[in-house]
Amino acid sequence: MSPANKMKRITILKAALKLFAEQGFHAAPMAQLAEQANVGVGSIYRYYKDKEELIETLYEEVDEALQVAIIEGVDPTQSTRKQFLHLIINLTHFLKDHPHEFKFLEQYYHSPYGIDKKREKLLLDNTAGRQSPFIKIFFNKSSKDIKRLPVPVLHALAFGPILFLIRDAMAGLVELDETVIIQVADGCWDAIRNRAGS
Amino acid sequence: MSPANKMKRITILKAALKLFAEQGFHAAPMAQLAEQANVGVGSIYRYYKDKEELIETLYEEVDEALQVAIIEGVDPTQSTRKQFLHLIINLTHFLKDHPHEFKFLEQYYHSPYGIDKKREKLLLDNTAGRQSPFIKIFFNKSSKDIKRLPVPVLHALAFGPILFLIRDAMAGLVELDETVIIQVADGCWDAIRNRAGS
Amino acid sequence: MSPANKMKRITILKAALKLFAEQGFHAAPMAQLAEQANVGVGSIYRYYKDKEELIETLYEEVDEALQVAIIEGVDPTQSTRKQFLHLIINLTHFLKDHPHEFKFLEQYYHSPYGIDKKREKLLLDNTAGRQSPFIKIFFNKSSKDIKRLPVPVLHALAFGPILFLIRDAMAGLVELDETVIIQVADGCWDAIRNRAGS
Amino acid sequence: MSPANKMKRITILKAALKLFAEQGFHAAPMAQLAEQANVGVGSIYRYYKDKEELIETLYEEVDEALQVAIIEGVDPTQSTRKQFLHLIINLTHFLKDHPHEFKFLEQYYHSPYGIDKKREKLLLDNTAGRQSPFIKIFFNKSSKDIKRLPVPVLHALAFGPILFLIRDAMAGLVELDETVIIQVADGCWDAIRNRAGS
DNA sequence: AATGAATGAGACTTCATTCAT
DNA sequence: TATGAATGAAGTCTCATTCAT
């Protein structure tokens, strides 16, 4: 594919991200998307078979970016706690700085779009593959530092709060400054760490 | 309103809950809803101005039921921890036992339906009103037992994990038995409690 | 179905017959059909799942009418030749008097719509069922009067010419008056009859 | 036009014939045609003003080939009957051996593409020109051997049956072997020949 | 001359909402 | 009051045709 083509693909994807985030999949007509992307309606269909494929592709793209952002700068030689905090902070910053991506992902996961199909795939191979760059490495060496709990439970304890909070932040209910982020991360750490003498 | 009317309102609402949960708002035509509810399409419009109002009303109903279920049997004379565990368990059971309600709420919150409009309203007066039956009471006496953190942060630490986990459970990724629930609740408690000497 | 409904079904069918005959299936948009039938576009879809079902229904309807018209007044006690001529004349009159029906059928059979599916069904059970009211009766007693040939061949010899000619007549190339019809019918009879002493 | 151009014209035409025969005019996008012909879409438009012109041209080509094939080997010195049988056999073989051509012609004639415009032109100057190579010569000397009937009627009697039958053969309803062909041709001959003493 | 990406009119179909019965 | 047939705006997608390269 030529660079020009690639560029148009991306233009469309970007416009879609914004539009879908702002209006939702269903309330975003292809015509409007075409307009925002400054292309003809038909052109979208050169690059994506249909609306669904566009959404799937967008999801893949966004998810990829998220995964990359999350592990950025995490240093495996540091303490588990340090790494954990780093992850949480990365995640939070990425989502705060990319509200469109955040809203899109929220919709994607929670609308019965590919809800079962996608979540299942996603989370299933979380345990053993894809997203794992960080999850797996992190939880694998967990023996000592982290509670011996089923991975999904650790997962929930570790990431549930911050995701919950980011939603509130998006809605303007909290100011997610560094202090708060650290507080939450600390809380999460408390939730999963293996407290020796307690 | 006559009892007969009231009954029909409820019939419609029940059918809507099921349909919306199973298919999503957008994929659930009013005609199908009418069919499921065994009423004429036109009748729905006697009780609800339009589809949106129906959804809003349904949300209110479901939310109310959830609030009630959550505080059921919580005893203010018990220890904060006990009360907290009780809340979490109530919440989990309700959502596990009412998957339609759960799916509906997920959609409602995460689709840009009333996302801003609604969440804002909802969470804003959380702090000082509606939902508070349990939140407020609970956090107000928090001085000693619970970390001194902004309420939304506590909120996130307390409820984020279990909500996260319930989603996984719905998708069939985890078995949410009593043991797991307790584990999570304990984890959450660890996240928010004020550990005296640590 | 109420009489009013039935009436609208028929109104639509009639408009469709005219439109399809004049413009062809593909060149006849549903919107135009709706206009001609004086109904809303959406209404068509109350009665017919989609354009294809409409076409199929129309075909069934037209075919039925044709079958009925063909055997009208045919008297089994008359000579085979008389009956044959009667059939041909009925057929010719019906198609001449119903040019829309004729054009529609031509299209239906010869466009790769249900070409294989339909023709097969049609012609296959011609031999032994449906259309047979006349075909079967006619060819079954054929032993003496009619050549011993495979049925499809007799079929072709008997009806090929008149169908061919009707097309020319529709195009204005021949005037299909009684004389000509009789001439053709006679020719066909000559083609299939068993000439004793020749 | 250069030989190379001529070749490309023909390549396109061949691909079109196949595609139109298999899918029908309407279901055969220009893009797919280009692909099959191994040319760019734009190139098609260098040779043909638009889709319609392409179809018309194709029709002309196919018709020409058919005319040529039909008279091949017909010997004017033979008896009228022999010549007639020869014609029928030629026609049948050509169409049997060129199913794409056959399907294309069927569509072309029976869809309101150029139905009136084309058939009229075609058949009109049949009487006095174009196609006549065989028709005219054949029917002109007909005085004695053949019934005195309007040419279109003779036409119908002579060719109607075999065309009818070929359709059935294409649909797999009859096996068109030499025997059957001869039977039909004989039947047709019976239909048009002037039986002396009858 | 050849290409094929781009276009947008227009096709089919759905569905929230109305209104005559 | 209850109904559901009728409506048409709006959505998704296709495809003949053009035009910059």
mmCIF file with all atom_site columns, N, CA and C in Angstrom, chain B residues 64-86:
data_model
loop_
_atom_site.group_PDB
_atom_site.id
_atom_site.type_symbol
_atom_site.label_atom_id
_atom_site.label_alt_id
_atom_site.label_comp_id
_atom_site.label_asym_id
_atom_site.label_entity_id
_atom_site.label_seq_id
_atom_site.pdbx_PDB_ins_code
_atom_site.Cartn_x
_atom_site.Cartn_y
_atom_site.Cartn_z
_atom_site.occupancy
_atom_site.B_iso_or_equiv
_atom_site.pdbx_formal_charge
_atom_site.auth_seq_id
_atom_site.auth_comp_id
_atom_site.auth_asym_id
_atom_site.auth_atom_id
_atom_site.pdbx_PDB_model_num
ATOM 1  N N  . GLU B 1 64 ? -32.692 2.218  41.502 1.00 0.00 ? 64 GLU B N  1
ATOM 2  C CA . GLU B 1 64 ? -33.388 2.188  42.789 1.00 0.00 ? 64 GLU B CA 1
ATOM 3  C C  . GLU B 1 64 ? -33.307 0.787  43.407 1.00 0.00 ? 64 GLU B C  1
ATOM 4  N N  . ALA B 1 65 ? -33.629 -0.181 42.599 1.00 0.00 ? 65 ALA B N  1
ATOM 5  C CA . ALA B 1 65 ? -33.611 -1.563 43.081 1.00 0.00 ? 65 ALA B CA 1
ATOM 6  C C  . ALA B 1 65 ? -32.215 -1.932 43.585 1.00 0.00 ? 65 ALA B C  1
ATOM 7  N N  . LEU B 1 66 ? -31.230 -1.465 42.842 1.00 0.00 ? 66 LEU B N  1
ATOM 8  C CA . LEU B 1 66 ? -29.847 -1.759 43.228 1.00 0.00 ? 66 LEU B CA 1
ATOM 9  C C  . LEU B 1 66 ? -29.523 -1.129 44.586 1.00 0.00 ? 66 LEU B C  1
ATOM 10 N N  . GLN B 1 67 ? -29.895 0.128  44.750 1.00 0.00 ? 67 GLN B N  1
ATOM 11 C CA . GLN B 1 67 ? -29.606 0.814  46.007 1.00 0.00 ? 67 GLN B CA 1
ATOM 12 C C  . GLN B 1 67 ? -30.235 0.089  47.180 1.00 0.00 ? 67 GLN B C  1
ATOM 13 N N  . VAL B 1 68 ? -31.463 -0.297 46.962 1.00 0.00 ? 68 VAL B N  1
ATOM 14 C CA . VAL B 1 68 ? -32.177 -0.990 48.029 1.00 0.00 ? 68 VAL B CA 1
ATOM 15 C C  . VAL B 1 68 ? -31.473 -2.298 48.380 1.00 0.00 ? 68 VAL B C  1
ATOM 16 N N  . ALA B 1 69 ? -31.137 -3.025 47.345 1.00 0.00 ? 69 ALA B N  1
ATOM 17 C CA . ALA B 1 69 ? -30.526 -4.331 47.580 1.00 0.00 ? 69 ALA B CA 1
ATOM 18 C C  . ALA B 1 69 ? -29.203 -4.205 48.320 1.00 0.00 ? 69 ALA B C  1
ATOM 19 N N  . ILE B 1 70 ? -28.483 -3.145 48.000 1.00 0.00 ? 70 ILE B N  1
ATOM 20 C CA . ILE B 1 70 ? -27.136 -2.997 48.533 1.00 0.00 ? 70 ILE B CA 1
ATOM 21 C C  . ILE B 1 70 ? -27.113 -2.820 50.053 1.00 0.00 ? 70 ILE B C  1
ATOM 22 N N  . ILE B 1 71 ? -28.070 -2.052 50.550 1.00 0.00 ? 71 ILE B N  1
ATOM 23 C CA . ILE B 1 71 ? -28.009 -1.755 51.994 1.00 0.00 ? 71 ILE B CA 1
ATOM 24 C C  . ILE B 1 71 ? -28.787 -2.769 52.824 1.00 0.00 ? 71 ILE B C  1
ATOM 25 N N  . GLU B 1 72 ? -29.412 -3.671 52.149 1.00 0.00 ? 72 GLU B N  1
ATOM 26 C CA . GLU B 1 72 ? -30.232 -4.672 52.830 1.00 0.00 ? 72 GLU B CA 1
ATOM 27 C C  . GLU B 1 72 ? -29.428 -5.416 53.904 1.00 0.00 ? 72 GLU B C  1
ATOM 28 N N  . GLY B 1 73 ? -29.911 -5.333 55.093 1.00 0.00 ? 73 GLY B N  1
ATOM 29 C CA . GLY B 1 73 ? -29.309 -6.096 56.182 1.00 0.00 ? 73 GLY B CA 1
ATOM 30 C C  . GLY B 1 73 ? -28.016 -5.527 56.735 1.00 0.00 ? 73 GLY B C  1
ATOM 31 N N  . VAL B 1 74 ? -27.602 -4.371 56.228 1.00 0.00 ? 74 VAL B N  1
ATOM 32 C CA . VAL B 1 74 ? -26.383 -3.775 56.760 1.00 0.00 ? 74 VAL B CA 1
ATOM 33 C C  . VAL B 1 74 ? -26.686 -3.193 58.143 1.00 0.00 ? 74 VAL B C  1
ATOM 34 N N  . ASP B 1 75 ? -25.865 -3.533 59.060 1.00 0.00 ? 75 ASP B N  1
ATOM 35 C CA . ASP B 1 75 ? -26.142 -3.167 60.454 1.00 0.00 ? 75 ASP B CA 1
ATOM 36 C C  . ASP B 1 75 ? -25.155 -2.108 60.930 1.00 0.00 ? 75 ASP B C  1
ATOM 37 N N  . PRO B 1 76 ? -25.639 -0.880 61.140 1.00 0.00 ? 76 PRO B N  1
ATOM 38 C CA . PRO B 1 76 ? -24.757 0.250  61.485 1.00 0.00 ? 76 PRO B CA 1
ATOM 39 C C  . PRO B 1 76 ? -24.040 0.068  62.815 1.00 0.00 ? 76 PRO B C  1
ATOM 40 N N  . THR B 1 77 ? -24.483 -0.911 63.555 1.00 0.00 ? 77 THR B N  1
ATOM 41 C CA . THR B 1 77 ? -23.820 -1.087 64.849 1.00 0.00 ? 77 THR B CA 1
ATOM 42 C C  . THR B 1 77 ? -22.598 -1.982 64.726 1.00 0.00 ? 77 THR B C  1
ATOM 43 N N  . GLN B 1 78 ? -22.476 -2.618 63.593 1.00 0.00 ? 78 GLN B N  1
ATOM 44 C CA . GLN B 1 78 ? -21.317 -3.494 63.422 1.00 0.00 ? 78 GLN B CA 1
ATOM 45 C C  . GLN B 1 78 ? -20.076 -2.680 63.080 1.00 0.00 ? 78 GLN B C  1
ATOM 46 N N  . SER B 1 79 ? -18.981 -3.381 63.015 1.00 0.00 ? 79 SER B N  1
ATOM 47 C CA . SER B 1 79 ? -17.720 -2.716 62.684 1.00 0.00 ? 79 SER B CA 1
ATOM 48 C C  . SER B 1 79 ? -17.768 -2.213 61.241 1.00 0.00 ? 79 SER B C  1
ATOM 49 N N  . THR B 1 80 ? -17.005 -1.195 61.007 1.00 0.00 ? 80 THR B N  1
ATOM 50 C CA . THR B 1 80 ? -16.973 -0.644 59.653 1.00 0.00 ? 80 THR B CA 1
ATOM 51 C C  . THR B 1 80 ? -16.612 -1.728 58.648 1.00 0.00 ? 80 THR B C  1
ATOM 52 N N  . ARG B 1 81 ? -15.636 -2.516 58.991 1.00 0.00 ? 81 ARG B N  1
ATOM 53 C CA . ARG B 1 81 ? -15.205 -3.579 58.074 1.00 0.00 ? 81 ARG B CA 1
ATOM 54 C C  . ARG B 1 81 ? -16.339 -4.540 57.766 1.00 0.00 ? 81 ARG B C  1
ATOM 55 N N  . LYS B 1 82 ? -17.021 -4.973 58.803 1.00 0.00 ? 82 LYS B N  1
ATOM 56 C CA . LYS B 1 82 ? -18.143 -5.894 58.610 1.00 0.00 ? 82 LYS B CA 1
ATOM 57 C C  . LYS B 1 82 ? -19.185 -5.279 57.679 1.00 0.00 ? 82 LYS B C  1
ATOM 58 N N  . GLN B 1 83 ? -19.501 -4.014 57.942 1.00 0.00 ? 83 GLN B N  1
ATOM 59 C CA . GLN B 1 83 ? -20.489 -3.339 57.106 1.00 0.00 ? 83 GLN B CA 1
ATOM 60 C C  . GLN B 1 83 ? -20.014 -3.281 55.660 1.00 0.00 ? 83 GLN B C  1
ATOM 61 N N  . PHE B 1 84 ? -18.757 -2.966 55.523 1.00 0.00 ? 84 PHE B N  1
ATOM 62 C CA . PHE B 1 84 ? -18.205 -2.856 54.176 1.00 0.00 ? 84 PHE B CA 1
ATOM 63 C C  . PHE B 1 84 ? -18.314 -4.192 53.423 1.00 0.00 ? 84 PHE B C  1
ATOM 64 N N  . LEU B 1 85 ? -17.889 -5.233 54.091 1.00 0.00 ? 85 LEU B N  1
ATOM 65 C CA . LEU B 1 85 ? -17.969 -6.557 53.467 1.00 0.00 ? 85 LEU B CA 1
ATOM 66 C C  . LEU B 1 85 ? -19.417 -6.878 53.086 1.00 0.00 ? 85 LEU B C  1
ATOM 67 N N  . HIS B 1 86 ? -20.293 -6.548 53.994 1.00 0.00 ? 86 HIS B N  1
ATOM 68 C CA . HIS B 1 86 ? -21.711 -6.793 53.751 1.00 0.00 ? 86 HIS B CA 1
ATOM 69 C C  . HIS B 1 86 ? -22.195 -6.085 52.488 1.00 0.00 ? 86 HIS B C  1
#
